[in-house]
mmCIF file of C-alpha atoms and ligand atoms in Angstrom:
data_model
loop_
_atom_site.group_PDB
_atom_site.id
_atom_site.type_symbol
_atom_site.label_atom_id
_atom_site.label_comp_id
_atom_site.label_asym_id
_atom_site.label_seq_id
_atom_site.Cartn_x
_atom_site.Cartn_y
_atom_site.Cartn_z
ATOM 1 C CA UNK L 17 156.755 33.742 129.407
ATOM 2 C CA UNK L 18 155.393 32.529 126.157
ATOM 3 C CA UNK L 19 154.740 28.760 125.654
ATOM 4 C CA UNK L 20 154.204 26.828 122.215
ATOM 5 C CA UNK L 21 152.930 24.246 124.193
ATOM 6 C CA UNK L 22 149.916 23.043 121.609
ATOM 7 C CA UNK L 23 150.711 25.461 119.045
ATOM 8 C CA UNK L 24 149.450 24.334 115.838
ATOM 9 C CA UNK L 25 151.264 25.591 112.587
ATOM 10 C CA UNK L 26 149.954 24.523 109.298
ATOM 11 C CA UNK L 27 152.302 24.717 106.539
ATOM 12 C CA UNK L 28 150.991 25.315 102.900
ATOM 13 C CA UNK L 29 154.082 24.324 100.391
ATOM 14 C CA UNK L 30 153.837 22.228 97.362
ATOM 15 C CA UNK L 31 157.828 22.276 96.866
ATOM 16 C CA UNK L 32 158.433 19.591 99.114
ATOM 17 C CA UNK L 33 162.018 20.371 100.367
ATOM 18 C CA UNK L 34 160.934 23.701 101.706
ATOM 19 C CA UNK L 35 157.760 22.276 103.454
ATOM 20 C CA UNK L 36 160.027 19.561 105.206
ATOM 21 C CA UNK L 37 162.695 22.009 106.060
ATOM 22 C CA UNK L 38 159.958 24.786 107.514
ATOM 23 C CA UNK L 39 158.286 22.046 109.529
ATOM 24 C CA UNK L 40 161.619 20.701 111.152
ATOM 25 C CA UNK L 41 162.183 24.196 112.237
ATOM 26 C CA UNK L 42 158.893 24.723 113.903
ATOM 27 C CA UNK L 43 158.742 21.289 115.311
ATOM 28 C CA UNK L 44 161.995 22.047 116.876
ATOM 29 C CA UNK L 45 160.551 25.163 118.386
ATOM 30 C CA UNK L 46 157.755 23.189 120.090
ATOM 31 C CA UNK L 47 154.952 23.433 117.327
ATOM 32 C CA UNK L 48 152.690 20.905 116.376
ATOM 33 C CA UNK L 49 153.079 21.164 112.634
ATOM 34 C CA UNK L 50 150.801 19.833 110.069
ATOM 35 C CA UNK L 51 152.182 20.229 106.011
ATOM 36 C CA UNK L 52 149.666 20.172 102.819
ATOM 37 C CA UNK L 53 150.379 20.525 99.547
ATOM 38 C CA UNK L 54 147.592 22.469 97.809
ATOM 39 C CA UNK L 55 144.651 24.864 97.990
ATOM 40 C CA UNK L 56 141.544 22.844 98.512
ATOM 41 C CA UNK L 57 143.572 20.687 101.316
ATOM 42 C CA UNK L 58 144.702 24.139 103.002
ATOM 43 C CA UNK L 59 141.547 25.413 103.525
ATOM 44 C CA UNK L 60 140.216 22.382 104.516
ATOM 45 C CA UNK L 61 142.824 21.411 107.343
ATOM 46 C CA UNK L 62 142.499 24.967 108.657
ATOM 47 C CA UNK L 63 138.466 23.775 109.203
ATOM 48 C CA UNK L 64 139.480 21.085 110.856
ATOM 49 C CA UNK L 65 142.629 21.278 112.874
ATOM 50 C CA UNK L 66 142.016 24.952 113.189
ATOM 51 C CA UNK L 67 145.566 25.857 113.419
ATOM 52 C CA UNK L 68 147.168 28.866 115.789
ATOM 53 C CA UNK L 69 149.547 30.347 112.958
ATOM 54 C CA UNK L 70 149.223 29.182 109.157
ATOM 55 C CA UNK L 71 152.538 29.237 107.179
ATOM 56 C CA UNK L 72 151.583 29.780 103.611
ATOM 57 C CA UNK L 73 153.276 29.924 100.025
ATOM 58 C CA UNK L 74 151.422 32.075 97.456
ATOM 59 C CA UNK L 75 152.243 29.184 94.383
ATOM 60 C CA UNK L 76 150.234 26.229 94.975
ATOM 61 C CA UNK L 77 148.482 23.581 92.764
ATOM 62 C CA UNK L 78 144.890 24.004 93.049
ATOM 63 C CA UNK L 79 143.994 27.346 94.011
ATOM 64 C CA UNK L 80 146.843 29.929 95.062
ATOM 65 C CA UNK L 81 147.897 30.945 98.206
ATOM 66 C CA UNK L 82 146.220 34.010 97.849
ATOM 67 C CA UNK L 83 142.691 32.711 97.497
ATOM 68 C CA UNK L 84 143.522 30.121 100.361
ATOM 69 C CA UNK L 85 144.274 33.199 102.595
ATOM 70 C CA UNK L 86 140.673 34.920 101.224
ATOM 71 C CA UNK L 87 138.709 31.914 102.114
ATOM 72 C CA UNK L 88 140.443 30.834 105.443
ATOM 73 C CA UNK L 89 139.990 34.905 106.837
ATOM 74 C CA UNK L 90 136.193 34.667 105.811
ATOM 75 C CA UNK L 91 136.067 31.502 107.709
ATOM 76 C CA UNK L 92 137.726 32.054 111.030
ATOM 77 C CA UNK L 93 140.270 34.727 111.140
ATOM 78 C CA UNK L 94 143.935 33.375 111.606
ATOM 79 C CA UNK L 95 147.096 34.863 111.639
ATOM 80 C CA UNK L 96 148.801 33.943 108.016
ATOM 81 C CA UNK L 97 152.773 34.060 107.406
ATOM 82 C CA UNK L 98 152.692 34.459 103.423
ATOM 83 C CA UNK L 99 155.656 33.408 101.495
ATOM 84 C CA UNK L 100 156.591 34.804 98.248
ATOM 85 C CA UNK L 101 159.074 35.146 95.885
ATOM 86 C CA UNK L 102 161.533 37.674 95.277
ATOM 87 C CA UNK L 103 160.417 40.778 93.463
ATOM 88 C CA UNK L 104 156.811 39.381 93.511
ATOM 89 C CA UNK L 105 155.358 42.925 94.561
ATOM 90 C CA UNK L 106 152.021 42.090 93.469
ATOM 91 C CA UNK L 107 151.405 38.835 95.521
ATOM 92 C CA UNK L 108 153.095 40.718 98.296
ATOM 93 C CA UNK L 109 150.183 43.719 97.946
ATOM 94 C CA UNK L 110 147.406 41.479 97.348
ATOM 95 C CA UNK L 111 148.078 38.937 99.888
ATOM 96 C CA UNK L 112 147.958 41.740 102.656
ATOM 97 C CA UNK L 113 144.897 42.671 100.912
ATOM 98 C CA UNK L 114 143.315 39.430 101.534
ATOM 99 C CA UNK L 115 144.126 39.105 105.358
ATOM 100 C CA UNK L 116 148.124 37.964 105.555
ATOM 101 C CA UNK L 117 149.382 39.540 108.551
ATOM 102 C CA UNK L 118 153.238 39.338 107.265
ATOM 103 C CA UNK L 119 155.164 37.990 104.609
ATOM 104 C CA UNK L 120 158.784 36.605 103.583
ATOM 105 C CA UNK L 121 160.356 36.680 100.463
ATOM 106 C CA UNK L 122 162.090 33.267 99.007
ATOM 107 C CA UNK L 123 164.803 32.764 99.655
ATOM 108 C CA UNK L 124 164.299 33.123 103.543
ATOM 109 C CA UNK L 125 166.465 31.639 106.440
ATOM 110 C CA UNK L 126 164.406 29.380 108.613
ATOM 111 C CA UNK L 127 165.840 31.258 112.227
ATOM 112 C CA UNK L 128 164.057 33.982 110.199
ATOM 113 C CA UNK L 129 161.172 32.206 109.723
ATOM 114 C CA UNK L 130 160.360 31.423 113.562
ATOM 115 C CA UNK L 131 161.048 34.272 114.886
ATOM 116 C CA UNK L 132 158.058 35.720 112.594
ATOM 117 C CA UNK L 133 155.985 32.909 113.870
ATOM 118 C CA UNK L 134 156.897 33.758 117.434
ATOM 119 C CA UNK L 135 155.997 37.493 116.729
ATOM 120 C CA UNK L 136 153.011 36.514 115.286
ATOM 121 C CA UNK L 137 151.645 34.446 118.480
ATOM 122 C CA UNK L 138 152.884 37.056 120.680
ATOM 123 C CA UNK L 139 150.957 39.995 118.912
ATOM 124 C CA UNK L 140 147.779 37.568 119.295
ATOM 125 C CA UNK L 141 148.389 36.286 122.891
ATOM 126 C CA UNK L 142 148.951 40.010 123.917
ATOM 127 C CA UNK L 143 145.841 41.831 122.633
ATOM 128 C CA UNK L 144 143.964 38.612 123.367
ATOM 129 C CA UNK L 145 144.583 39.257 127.020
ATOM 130 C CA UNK L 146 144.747 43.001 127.311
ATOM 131 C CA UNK L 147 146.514 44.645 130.383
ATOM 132 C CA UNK L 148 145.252 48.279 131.974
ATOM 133 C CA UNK L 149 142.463 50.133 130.434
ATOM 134 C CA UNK L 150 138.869 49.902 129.862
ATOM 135 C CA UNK L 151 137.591 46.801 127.939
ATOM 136 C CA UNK L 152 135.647 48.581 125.671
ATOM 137 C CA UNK L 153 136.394 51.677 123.916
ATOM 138 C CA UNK L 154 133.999 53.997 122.449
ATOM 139 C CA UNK L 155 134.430 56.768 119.900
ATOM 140 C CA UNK L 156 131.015 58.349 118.703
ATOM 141 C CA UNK L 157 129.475 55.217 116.855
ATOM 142 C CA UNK L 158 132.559 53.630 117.108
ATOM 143 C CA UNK L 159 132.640 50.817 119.830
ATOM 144 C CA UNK L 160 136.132 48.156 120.078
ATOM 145 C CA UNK L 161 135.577 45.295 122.642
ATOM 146 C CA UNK L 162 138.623 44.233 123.835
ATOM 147 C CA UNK L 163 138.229 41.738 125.508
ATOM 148 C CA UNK L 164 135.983 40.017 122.709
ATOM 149 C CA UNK L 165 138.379 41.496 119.969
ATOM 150 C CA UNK L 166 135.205 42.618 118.277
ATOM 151 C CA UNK L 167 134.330 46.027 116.286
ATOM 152 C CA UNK L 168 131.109 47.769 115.940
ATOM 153 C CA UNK L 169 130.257 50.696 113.954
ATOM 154 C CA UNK L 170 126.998 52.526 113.756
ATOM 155 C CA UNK L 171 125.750 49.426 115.725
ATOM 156 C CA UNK L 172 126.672 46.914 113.078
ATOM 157 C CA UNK L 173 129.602 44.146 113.746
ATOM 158 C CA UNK L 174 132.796 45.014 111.725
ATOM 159 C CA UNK L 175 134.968 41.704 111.115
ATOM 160 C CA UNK L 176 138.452 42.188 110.844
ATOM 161 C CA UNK L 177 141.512 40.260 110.551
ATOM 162 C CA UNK L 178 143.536 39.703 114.220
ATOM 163 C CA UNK L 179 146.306 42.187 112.632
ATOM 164 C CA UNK L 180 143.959 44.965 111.288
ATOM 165 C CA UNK L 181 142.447 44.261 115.276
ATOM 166 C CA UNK L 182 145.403 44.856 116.665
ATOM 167 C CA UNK L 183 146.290 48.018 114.578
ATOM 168 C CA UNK L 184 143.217 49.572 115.089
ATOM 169 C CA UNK L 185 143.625 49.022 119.069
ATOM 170 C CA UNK L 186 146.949 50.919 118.472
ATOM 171 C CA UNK L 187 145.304 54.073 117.185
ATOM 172 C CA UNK L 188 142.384 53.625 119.743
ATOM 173 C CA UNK L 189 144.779 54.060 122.314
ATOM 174 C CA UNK L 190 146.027 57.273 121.452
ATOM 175 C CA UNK L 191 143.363 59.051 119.212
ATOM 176 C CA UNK L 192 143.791 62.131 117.381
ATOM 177 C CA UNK L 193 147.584 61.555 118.269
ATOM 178 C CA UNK L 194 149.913 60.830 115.073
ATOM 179 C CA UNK L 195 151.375 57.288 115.142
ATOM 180 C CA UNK L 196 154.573 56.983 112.917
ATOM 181 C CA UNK L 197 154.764 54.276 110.876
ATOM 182 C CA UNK L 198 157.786 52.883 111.795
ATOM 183 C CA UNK L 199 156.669 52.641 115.041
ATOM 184 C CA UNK L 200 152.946 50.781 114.377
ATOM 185 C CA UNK L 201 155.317 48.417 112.327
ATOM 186 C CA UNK L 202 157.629 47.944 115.918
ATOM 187 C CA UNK L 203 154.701 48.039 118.278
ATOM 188 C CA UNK L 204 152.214 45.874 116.313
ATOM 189 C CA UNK L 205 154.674 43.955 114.213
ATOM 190 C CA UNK L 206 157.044 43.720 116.474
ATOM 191 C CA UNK L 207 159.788 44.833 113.362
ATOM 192 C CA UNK L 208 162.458 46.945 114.148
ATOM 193 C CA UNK L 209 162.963 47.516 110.390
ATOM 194 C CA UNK L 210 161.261 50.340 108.694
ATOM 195 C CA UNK L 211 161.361 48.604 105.303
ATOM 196 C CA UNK L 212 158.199 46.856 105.752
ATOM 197 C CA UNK L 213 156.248 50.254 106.111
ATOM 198 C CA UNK L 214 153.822 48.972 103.296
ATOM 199 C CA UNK L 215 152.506 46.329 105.409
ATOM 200 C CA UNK L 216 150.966 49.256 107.623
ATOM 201 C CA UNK L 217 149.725 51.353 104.524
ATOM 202 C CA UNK L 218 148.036 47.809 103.146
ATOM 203 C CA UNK L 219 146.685 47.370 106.702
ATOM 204 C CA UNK L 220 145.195 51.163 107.093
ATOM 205 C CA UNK L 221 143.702 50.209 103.510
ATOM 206 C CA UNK L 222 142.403 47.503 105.116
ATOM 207 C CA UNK L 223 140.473 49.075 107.739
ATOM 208 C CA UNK L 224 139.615 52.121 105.769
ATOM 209 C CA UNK L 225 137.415 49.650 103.487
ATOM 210 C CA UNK L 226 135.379 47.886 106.247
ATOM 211 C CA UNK L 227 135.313 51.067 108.917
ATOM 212 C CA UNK L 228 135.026 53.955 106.275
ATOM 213 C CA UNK L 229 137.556 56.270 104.862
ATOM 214 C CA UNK L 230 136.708 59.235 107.734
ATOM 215 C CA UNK L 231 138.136 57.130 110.484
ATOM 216 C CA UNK L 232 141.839 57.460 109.805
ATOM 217 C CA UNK L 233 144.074 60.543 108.385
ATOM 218 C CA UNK L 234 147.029 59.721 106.912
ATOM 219 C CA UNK L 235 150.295 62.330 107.265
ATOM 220 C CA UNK L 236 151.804 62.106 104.494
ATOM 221 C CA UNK L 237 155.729 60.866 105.225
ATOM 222 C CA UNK L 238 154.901 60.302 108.791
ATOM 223 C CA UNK L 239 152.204 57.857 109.985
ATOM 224 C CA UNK L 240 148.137 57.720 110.721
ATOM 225 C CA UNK L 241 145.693 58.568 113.402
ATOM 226 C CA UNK L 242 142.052 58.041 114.393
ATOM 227 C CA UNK L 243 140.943 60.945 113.182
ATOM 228 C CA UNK L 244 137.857 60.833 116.834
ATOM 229 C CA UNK L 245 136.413 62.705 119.202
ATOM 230 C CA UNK L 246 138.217 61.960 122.656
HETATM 231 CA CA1 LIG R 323 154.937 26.618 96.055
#
């Protein structure tokens, strides 16, 4: 059963409306929800509070969403819900780039817009307490703690966001074994919709960069794997 119970949600949102309409929402759904307005104050409330799930618009007075997201992940990783506007492919690429673990495009509907949050906490909550299996799997110099949610390759610590975490447990747990795409974005996601299929490719690009490019074949029109020895 998952609780919200303490759940802290910041919201990032200059355009006041939104903000207020987003935090109602949440509130509603149990959060304890906390709005600011700009960059600087973003990254400074997720210091202090330090939130559970940050809700966070890429336009912002300051610095952008973008570079909030950058900062925050370097800090203390934390899942981020990026919004952006329609047709705004680039923030949408970057922002995955920087650490978002999903995003919404403006207009959104605010039902929507929790049930993202809620898959967001789940995905946490459910590789934070892992079920069967060992705690600690080990490819060649490749070593995933499970239980600690911490990476080590060639004996030196790898950080990576809680989604890139959660996708690399994914592969872990079937190596050599070809993982669709659609179905990282339903098991790690939690989408049912195929249409977000970038997210994984920005994600694999992701892990490629701070794990090195041998790790993970892609198949081209089908998915990934972890390209180890069993
Ligand atoms: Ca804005």
């Amino acid at each position: 059963m998952e609780t919200t119970a303490e759940r802290r949600v910041l919201v990032v949102e200059d355009e006041r409306a939104i903000a207020d309409a987003v935090a109602a929402r949440l509130r509603a759904e149990g959060f304890l929800v906390q709005i600011v307005g700009d960059g600087p104050s973003a990254v400074e409330a997720a210091r202090r509070i330090p939130p559970d799930v940050i809700v966070l618009d890429v336009m912002l007075p300051g610095f952008d969403g973008l570079e909030v997201c950058r900062r925050i992940q370097a800090e203390r990783p934390t899942p981020v819900l990026m919004l952006t506007a329609r047709g705004e492919e680039t923030d949408l690429l970057v922002g995955l780039a920087v650490g978002a673990d999903d995003y919404m495009a403006k207009p959104f509907s605010m039902r929507e817009l929790a049930a993202r949050v809620h898959a967001l906490l789940r995905r946490v909550n459910k590789v934070a307490a892992p079920k069967a299996g060992p705690p600690t799997l080990r490819f060649g110099d490749l070593e995933i703690n499970q239980a600690e949610r911490r990476v080590l390759r060639g004996g030196a610590e790898k950080h990576l966001t809680p989604t890139e975490f959660d996708l690399l447990v994914h592969l872990a747990r079937a190596p050599r074994t070809v993982l669709p795409r659609e179905r990282l974005l339903a098991d790690v996601w939690g989408w049912a919709d195929a249409s977000g299929t970038r997210t994984v490719d920005s994600h694999i690009k992701g892990l490629r960069r701070k794990l090195g490019a041998d790790l993970i074949r892609t198949v081209h029109g089908v998915g990934y794997a972890l390209e180890v020895d069993r």
